[in-house]
mmCIF file of C-alpha atoms in Angstrom:
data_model
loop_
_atom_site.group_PDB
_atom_site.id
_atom_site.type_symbol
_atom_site.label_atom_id
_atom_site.label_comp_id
_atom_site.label_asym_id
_atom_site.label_seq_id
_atom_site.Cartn_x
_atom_site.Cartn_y
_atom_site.Cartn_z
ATOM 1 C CA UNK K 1 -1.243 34.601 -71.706
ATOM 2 C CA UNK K 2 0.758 32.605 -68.790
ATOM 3 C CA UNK K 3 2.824 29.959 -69.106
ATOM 4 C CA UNK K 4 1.623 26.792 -69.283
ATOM 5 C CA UNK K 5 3.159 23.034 -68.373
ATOM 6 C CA UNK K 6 1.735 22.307 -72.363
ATOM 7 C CA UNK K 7 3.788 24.858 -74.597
ATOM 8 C CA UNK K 8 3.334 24.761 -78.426
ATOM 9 C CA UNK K 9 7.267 23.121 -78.448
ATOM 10 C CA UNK K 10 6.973 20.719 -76.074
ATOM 11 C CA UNK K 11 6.546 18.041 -79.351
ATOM 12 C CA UNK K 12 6.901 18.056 -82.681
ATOM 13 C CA UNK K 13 4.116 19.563 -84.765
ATOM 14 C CA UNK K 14 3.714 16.982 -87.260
ATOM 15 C CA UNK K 15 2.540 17.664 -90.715
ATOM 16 C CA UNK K 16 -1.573 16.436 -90.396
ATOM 17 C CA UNK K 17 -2.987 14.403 -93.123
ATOM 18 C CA UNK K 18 -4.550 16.163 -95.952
ATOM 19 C CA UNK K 19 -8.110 17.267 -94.851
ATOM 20 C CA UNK K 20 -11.328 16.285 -97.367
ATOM 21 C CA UNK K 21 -12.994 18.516 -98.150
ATOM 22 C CA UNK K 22 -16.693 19.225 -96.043
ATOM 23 C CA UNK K 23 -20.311 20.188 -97.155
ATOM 24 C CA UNK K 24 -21.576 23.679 -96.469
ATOM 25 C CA UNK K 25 -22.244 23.664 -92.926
ATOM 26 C CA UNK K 26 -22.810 26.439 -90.382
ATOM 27 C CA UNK K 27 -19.479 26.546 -88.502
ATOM 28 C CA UNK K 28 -18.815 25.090 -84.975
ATOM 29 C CA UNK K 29 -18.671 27.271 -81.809
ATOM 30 C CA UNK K 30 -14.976 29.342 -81.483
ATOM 31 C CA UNK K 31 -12.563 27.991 -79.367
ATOM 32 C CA UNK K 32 -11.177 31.219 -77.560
ATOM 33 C CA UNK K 33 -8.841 31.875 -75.198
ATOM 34 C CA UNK K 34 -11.375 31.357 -72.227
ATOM 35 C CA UNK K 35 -12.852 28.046 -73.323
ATOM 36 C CA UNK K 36 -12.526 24.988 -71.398
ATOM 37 C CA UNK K 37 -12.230 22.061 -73.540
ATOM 38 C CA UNK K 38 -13.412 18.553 -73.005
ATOM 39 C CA UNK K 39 -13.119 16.025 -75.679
ATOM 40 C CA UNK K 40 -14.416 12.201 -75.589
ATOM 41 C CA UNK K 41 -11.802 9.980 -77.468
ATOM 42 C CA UNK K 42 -13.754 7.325 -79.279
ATOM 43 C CA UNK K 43 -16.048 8.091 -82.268
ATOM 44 C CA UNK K 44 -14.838 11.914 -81.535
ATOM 45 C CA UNK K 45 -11.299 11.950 -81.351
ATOM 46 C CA UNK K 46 -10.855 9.326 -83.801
ATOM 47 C CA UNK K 47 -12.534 6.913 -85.799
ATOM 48 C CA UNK K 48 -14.310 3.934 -83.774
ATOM 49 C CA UNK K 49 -12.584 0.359 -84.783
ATOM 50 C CA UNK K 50 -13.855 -3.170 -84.590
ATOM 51 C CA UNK K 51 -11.510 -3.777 -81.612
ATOM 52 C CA UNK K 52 -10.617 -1.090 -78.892
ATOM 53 C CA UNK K 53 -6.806 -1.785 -79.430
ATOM 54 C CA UNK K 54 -7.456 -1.165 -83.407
ATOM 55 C CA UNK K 55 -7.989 2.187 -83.121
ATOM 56 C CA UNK K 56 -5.824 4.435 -85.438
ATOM 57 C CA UNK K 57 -4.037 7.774 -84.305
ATOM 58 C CA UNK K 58 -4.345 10.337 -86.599
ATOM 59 C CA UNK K 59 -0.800 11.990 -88.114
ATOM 60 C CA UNK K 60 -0.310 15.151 -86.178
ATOM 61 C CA UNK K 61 -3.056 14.655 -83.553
ATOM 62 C CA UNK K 62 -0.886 14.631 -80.585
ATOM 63 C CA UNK K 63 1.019 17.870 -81.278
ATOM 64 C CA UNK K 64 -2.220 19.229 -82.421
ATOM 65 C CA UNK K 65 -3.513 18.517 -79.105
ATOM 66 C CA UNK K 66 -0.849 19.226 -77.298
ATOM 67 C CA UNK K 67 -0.524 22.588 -79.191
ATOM 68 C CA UNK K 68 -3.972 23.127 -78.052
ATOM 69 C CA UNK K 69 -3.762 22.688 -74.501
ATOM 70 C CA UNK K 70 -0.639 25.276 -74.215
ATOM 71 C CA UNK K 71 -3.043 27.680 -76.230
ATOM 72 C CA UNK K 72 -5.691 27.314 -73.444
ATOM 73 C CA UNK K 73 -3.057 27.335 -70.618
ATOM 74 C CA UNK K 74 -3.708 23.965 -69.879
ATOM 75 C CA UNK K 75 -7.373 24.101 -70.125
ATOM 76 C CA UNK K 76 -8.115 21.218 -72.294
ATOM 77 C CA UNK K 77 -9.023 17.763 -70.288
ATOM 78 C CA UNK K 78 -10.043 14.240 -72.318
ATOM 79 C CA UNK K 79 -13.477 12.842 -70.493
ATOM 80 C CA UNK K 80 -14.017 9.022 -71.717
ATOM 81 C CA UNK K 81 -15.209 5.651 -70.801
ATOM 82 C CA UNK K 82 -11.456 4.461 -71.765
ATOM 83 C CA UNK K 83 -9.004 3.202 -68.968
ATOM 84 C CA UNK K 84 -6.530 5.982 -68.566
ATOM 85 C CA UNK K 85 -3.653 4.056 -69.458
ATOM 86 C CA UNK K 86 -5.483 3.098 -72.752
ATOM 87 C CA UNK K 87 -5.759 6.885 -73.472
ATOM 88 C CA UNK K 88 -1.964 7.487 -72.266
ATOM 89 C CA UNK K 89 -0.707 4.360 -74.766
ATOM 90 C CA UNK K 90 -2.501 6.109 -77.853
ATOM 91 C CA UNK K 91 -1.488 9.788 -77.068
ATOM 92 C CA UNK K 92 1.809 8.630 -75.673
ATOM 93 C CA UNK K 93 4.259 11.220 -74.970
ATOM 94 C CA UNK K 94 1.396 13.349 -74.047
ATOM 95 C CA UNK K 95 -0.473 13.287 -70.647
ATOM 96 C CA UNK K 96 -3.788 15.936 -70.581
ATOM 97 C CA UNK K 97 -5.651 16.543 -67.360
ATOM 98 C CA UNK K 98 -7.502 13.145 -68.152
ATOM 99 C CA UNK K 99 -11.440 11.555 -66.401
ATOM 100 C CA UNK K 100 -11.003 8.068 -67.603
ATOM 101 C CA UNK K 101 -13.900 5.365 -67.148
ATOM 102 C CA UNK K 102 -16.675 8.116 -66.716
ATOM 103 C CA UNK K 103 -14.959 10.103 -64.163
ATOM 104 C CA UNK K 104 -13.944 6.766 -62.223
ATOM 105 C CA UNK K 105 -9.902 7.535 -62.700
ATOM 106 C CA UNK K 106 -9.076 11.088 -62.884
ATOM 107 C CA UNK K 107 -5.514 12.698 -63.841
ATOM 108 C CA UNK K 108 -5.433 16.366 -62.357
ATOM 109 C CA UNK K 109 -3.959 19.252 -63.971
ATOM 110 C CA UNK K 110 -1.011 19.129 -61.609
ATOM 111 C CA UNK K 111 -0.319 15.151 -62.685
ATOM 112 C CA UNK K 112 -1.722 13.246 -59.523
ATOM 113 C CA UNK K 113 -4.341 10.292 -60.093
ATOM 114 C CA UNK K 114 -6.982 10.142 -58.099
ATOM 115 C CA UNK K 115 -9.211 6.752 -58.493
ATOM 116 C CA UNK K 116 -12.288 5.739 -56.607
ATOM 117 C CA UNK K 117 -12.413 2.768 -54.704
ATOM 118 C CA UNK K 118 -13.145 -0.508 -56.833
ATOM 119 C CA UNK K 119 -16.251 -1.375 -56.140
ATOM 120 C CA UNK K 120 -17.519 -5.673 -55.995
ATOM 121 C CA UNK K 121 -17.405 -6.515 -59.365
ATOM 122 C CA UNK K 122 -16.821 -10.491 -58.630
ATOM 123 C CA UNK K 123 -20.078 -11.833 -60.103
ATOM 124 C CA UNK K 124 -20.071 -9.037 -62.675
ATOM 125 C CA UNK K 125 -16.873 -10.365 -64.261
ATOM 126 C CA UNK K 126 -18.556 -14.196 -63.804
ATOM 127 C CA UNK K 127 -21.340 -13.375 -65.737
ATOM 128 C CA UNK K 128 -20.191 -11.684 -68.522
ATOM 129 C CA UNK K 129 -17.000 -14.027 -69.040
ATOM 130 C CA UNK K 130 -19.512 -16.794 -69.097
ATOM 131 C CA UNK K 131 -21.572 -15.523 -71.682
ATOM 132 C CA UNK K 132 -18.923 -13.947 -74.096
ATOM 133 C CA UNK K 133 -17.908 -18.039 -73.493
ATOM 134 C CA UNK K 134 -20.298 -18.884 -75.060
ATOM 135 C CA UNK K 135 -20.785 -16.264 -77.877
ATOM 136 C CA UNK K 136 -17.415 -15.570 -79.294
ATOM 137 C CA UNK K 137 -18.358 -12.275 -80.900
ATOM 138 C CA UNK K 138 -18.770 -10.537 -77.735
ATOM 139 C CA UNK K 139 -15.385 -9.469 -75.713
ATOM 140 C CA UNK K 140 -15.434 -8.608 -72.010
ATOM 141 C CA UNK K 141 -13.234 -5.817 -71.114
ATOM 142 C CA UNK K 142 -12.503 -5.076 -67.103
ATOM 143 C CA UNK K 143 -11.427 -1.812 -66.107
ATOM 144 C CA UNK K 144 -10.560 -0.126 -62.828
ATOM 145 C CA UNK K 145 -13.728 0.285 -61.457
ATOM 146 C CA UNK K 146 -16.044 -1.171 -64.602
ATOM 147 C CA UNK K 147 -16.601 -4.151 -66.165
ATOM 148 C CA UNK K 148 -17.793 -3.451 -69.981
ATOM 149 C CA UNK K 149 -19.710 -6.639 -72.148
ATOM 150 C CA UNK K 150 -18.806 -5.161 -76.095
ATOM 151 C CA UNK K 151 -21.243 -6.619 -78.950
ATOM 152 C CA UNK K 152 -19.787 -4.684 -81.877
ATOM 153 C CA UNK K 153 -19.699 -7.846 -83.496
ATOM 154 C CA UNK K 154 -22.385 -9.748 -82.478
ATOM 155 C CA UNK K 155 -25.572 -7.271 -82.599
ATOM 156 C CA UNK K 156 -28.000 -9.918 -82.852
ATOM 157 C CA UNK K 157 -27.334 -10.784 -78.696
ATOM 158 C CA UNK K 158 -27.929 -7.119 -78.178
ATOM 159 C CA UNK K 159 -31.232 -7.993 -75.685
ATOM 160 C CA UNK K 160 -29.093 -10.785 -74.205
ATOM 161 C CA UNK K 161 -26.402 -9.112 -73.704
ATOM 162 C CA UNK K 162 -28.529 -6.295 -71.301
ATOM 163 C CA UNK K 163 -30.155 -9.175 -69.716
ATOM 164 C CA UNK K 164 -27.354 -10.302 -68.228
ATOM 165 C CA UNK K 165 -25.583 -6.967 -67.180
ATOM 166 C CA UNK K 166 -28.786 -5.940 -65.887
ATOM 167 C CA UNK K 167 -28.414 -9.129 -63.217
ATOM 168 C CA UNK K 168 -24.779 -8.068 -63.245
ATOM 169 C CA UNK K 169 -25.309 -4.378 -61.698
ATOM 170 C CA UNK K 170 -27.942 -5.995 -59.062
ATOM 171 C CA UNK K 171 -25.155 -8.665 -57.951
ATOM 172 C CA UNK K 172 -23.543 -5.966 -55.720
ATOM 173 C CA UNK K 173 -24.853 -2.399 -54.116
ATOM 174 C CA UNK K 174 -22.907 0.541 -55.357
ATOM 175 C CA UNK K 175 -23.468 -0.114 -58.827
ATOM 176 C CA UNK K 176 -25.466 0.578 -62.315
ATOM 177 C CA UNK K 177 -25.747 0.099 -65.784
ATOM 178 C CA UNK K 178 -24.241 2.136 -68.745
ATOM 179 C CA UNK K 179 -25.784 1.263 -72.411
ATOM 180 C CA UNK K 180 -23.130 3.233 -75.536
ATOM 181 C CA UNK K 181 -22.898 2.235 -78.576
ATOM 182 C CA UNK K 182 -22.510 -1.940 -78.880
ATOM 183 C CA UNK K 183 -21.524 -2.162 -75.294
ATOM 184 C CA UNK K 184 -23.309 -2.293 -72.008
ATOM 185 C CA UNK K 185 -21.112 -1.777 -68.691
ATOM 186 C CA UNK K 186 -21.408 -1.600 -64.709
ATOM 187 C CA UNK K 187 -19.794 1.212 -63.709
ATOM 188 C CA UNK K 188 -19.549 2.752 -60.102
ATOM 189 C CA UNK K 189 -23.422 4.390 -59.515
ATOM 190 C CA UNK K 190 -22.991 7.833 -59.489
ATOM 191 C CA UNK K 191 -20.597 9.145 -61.499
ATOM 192 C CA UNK K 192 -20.584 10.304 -65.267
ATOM 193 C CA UNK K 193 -18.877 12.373 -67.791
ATOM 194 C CA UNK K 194 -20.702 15.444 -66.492
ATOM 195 C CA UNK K 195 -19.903 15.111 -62.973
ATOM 196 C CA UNK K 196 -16.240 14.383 -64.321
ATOM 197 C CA UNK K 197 -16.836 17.967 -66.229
ATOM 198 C CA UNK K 198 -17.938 19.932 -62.941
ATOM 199 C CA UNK K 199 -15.434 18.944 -61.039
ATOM 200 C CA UNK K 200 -12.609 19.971 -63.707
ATOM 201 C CA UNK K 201 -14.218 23.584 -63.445
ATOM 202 C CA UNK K 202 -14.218 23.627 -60.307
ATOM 203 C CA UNK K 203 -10.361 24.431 -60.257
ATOM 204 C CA UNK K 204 -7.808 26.076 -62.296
ATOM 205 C CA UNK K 205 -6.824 26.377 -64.832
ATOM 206 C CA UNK K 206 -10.362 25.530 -65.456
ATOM 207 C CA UNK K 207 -12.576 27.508 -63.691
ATOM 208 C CA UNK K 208 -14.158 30.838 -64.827
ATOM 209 C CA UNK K 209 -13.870 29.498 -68.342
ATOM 210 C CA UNK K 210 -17.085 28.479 -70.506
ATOM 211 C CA UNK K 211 -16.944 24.885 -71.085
ATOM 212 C CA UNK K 212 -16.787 23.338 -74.630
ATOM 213 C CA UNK K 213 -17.690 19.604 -74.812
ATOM 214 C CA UNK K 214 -17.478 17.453 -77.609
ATOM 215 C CA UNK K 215 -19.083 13.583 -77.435
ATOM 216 C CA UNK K 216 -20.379 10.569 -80.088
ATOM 217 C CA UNK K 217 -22.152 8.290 -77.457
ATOM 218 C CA UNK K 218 -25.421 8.090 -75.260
ATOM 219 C CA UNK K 219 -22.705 7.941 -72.746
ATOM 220 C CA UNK K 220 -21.626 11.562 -73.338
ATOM 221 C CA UNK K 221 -25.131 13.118 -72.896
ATOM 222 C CA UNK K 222 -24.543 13.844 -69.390
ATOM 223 C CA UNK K 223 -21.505 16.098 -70.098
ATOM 224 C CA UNK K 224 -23.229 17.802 -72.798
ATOM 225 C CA UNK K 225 -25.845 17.974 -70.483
ATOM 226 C CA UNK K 226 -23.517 19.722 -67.553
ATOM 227 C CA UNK K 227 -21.786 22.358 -70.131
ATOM 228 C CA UNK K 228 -24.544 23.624 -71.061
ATOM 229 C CA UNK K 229 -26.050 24.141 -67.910
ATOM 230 C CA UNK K 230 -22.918 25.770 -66.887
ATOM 231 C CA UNK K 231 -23.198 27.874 -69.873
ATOM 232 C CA UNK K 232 -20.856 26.380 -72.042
ATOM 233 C CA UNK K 233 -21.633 24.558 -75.270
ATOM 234 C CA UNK K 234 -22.363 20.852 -76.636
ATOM 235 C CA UNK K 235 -21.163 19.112 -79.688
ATOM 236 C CA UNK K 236 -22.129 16.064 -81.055
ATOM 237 C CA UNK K 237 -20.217 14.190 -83.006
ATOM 238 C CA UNK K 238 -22.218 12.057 -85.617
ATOM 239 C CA UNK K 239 -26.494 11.075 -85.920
ATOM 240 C CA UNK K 240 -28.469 10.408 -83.185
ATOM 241 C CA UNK K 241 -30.681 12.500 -80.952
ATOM 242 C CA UNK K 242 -28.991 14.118 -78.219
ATOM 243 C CA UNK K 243 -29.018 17.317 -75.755
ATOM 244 C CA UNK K 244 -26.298 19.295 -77.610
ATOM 245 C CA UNK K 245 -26.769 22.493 -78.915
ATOM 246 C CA UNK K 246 -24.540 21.837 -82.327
ATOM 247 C CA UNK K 247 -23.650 19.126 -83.861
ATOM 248 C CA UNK K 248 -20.526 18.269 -85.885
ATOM 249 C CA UNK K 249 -21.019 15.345 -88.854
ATOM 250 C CA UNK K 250 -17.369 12.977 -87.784
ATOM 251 C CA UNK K 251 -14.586 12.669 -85.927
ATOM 252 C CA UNK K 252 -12.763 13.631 -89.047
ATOM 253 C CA UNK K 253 -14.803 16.854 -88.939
ATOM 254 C CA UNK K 254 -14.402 17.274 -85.907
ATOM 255 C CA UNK K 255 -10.295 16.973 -86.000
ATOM 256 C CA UNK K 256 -10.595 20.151 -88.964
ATOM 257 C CA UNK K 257 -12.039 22.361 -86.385
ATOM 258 C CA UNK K 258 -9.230 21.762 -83.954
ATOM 259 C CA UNK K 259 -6.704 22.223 -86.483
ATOM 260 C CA UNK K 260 -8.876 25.755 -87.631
ATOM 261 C CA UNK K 261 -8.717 26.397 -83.932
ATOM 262 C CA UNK K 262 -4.919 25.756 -83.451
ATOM 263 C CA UNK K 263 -4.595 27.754 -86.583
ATOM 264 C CA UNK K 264 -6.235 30.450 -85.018
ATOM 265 C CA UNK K 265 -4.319 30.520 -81.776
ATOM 266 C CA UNK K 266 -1.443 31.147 -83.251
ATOM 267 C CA UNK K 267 -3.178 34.495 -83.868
ATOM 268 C CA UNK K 268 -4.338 34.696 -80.120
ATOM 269 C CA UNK K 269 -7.700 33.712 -81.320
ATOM 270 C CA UNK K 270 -8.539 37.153 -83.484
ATOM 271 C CA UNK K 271 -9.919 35.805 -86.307
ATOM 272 C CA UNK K 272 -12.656 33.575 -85.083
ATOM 273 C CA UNK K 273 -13.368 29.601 -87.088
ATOM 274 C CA UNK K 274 -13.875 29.064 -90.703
ATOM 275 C CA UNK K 275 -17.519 28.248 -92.084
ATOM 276 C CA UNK K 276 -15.570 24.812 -93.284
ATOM 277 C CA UNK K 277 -15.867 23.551 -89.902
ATOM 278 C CA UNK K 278 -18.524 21.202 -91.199
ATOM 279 C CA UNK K 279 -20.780 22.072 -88.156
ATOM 280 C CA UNK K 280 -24.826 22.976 -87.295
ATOM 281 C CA UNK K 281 -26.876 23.857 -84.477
ATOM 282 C CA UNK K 282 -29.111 20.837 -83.286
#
């Protein structure tokens, strides 16, 4: 296998936290060495807090990523509604081949950032700072090119709170509305995790692999969507309906079959995942 910019050294493998011990599930799809990996952050990298900035790191995620992405020369990109410098803060010293905000802000294999041009989000920003004024349990957050109204702890304004962004996305042309889990946000129109995902394979060291795609939210049903039509495979992370094709019970679960796959590609992928990967087909 070539050389890749992410080698298995390049930080310290950390010691992960003791692992609980999963039901008797059929095991997750292999990781081999021809996989493309995408992974959403929140609710499938880690645990999803009360406040974005809450969220806890994992011991020994980094270099377990990191260890990852040198197995799959590079081949291992994160695809989230985060702001990319939100991702690089919490994976700090580690910087993947990154599509931030949907696909919005995108981090290349080869390191350059390419962001589409902010679109009008004036009256966007108006209308949701005026009504989290006036609800304190809802927090605006602007990105780049988004404006996102969270209701994590407010519920109860759920209908409000898509009344308004609704008006919000029809304030300026160019844009549309994005419902996840307790948050509703006007992004750019047009882009999504799975149009992030096609354009990652459609360039090394991604292309001619089979795509892998792991994802919590409504959000991430378009890049399940897009690996499996490119004849890759789905994951999703946690209950809900979705268009995956297996379906993993946590993030904590999810983080075990990493760590079974980094195991294994220490063996060049020979021995295929354990059946403790806490995984079923949907």
């Amino acid at each position: 296998m070539k050389s890749s910019a992410f080698q298995p050294h390049s930080l310290p493998l950390a010691t992960p936290a003791p692992l609980a011990p999963l039901p008797s599930r059929l095991a997750l799809p292999a990781i081999g060495p021809r996989t493309a990996l995408f992974l959403d952050f929140d609710g499938t990298l880690v645990d999803i807090a009360g406040q974005p900035e809450a969220v806890q790191i994992p011991p020994g995620l980094v270099a377990l990523l990191a260890q990852l992405a040198a197995a799959l020369d590079g081949a291992l990109a994160l695809v989230s509604g985060r702001p990319l410098a939100d991702l690089d803060h919490f994976l700090a010293p580690l910087r993947l081949p990154t599509a931030a905000e949907h696909g919005a802000q995108c981090r290349q294999p080869a390191g350059q950032i390419v962001t589409l041009a902010a679109p009008d989000l004036r009256e966007v920003i108006r209308l949701g700072t005026a009504l989290a004024a006036r609800h304190p349990g809802l927090r605006v957050e602007v990105k780049t090119a988004a404006v996102a109204l969270h209701y994590r702890h407010a519920p109860e304004l759920q209908a409000l709170v898509l009344q308004v962004m609704t008006e919000a996305a029809a304030s300026a042309p160019g844009l549309e509305l994005l419902h996840g889990k307790c948050v509703v946000e006007v992004k750019p129109a047009g882009i999504s995790k799975g149009s992030a995902i096609e354009a990652f394979m459609a360039a090394p060291p991604f292309a001619g692999r089979l795509p892998l795609f792991a994802g919590d939210d409504v959000t991430d049903e378009a890049g399940l969507g897009a690996v499996q039509r490119l004849g890759g495979q789905g994951i999703k992370v946690g209950d809900g309906a979705s268009l995956a094709n297996y379906r993993c019970d946590s993030p904590a679960a999810l983080r075990q079959w990493l760590l079974a796959a980094s195991q294994d590609a220490a063996g060049a992928f020979t021995t295929g995942l354990s059946t403790t990967t806490g995984g079923t087909p949907t």
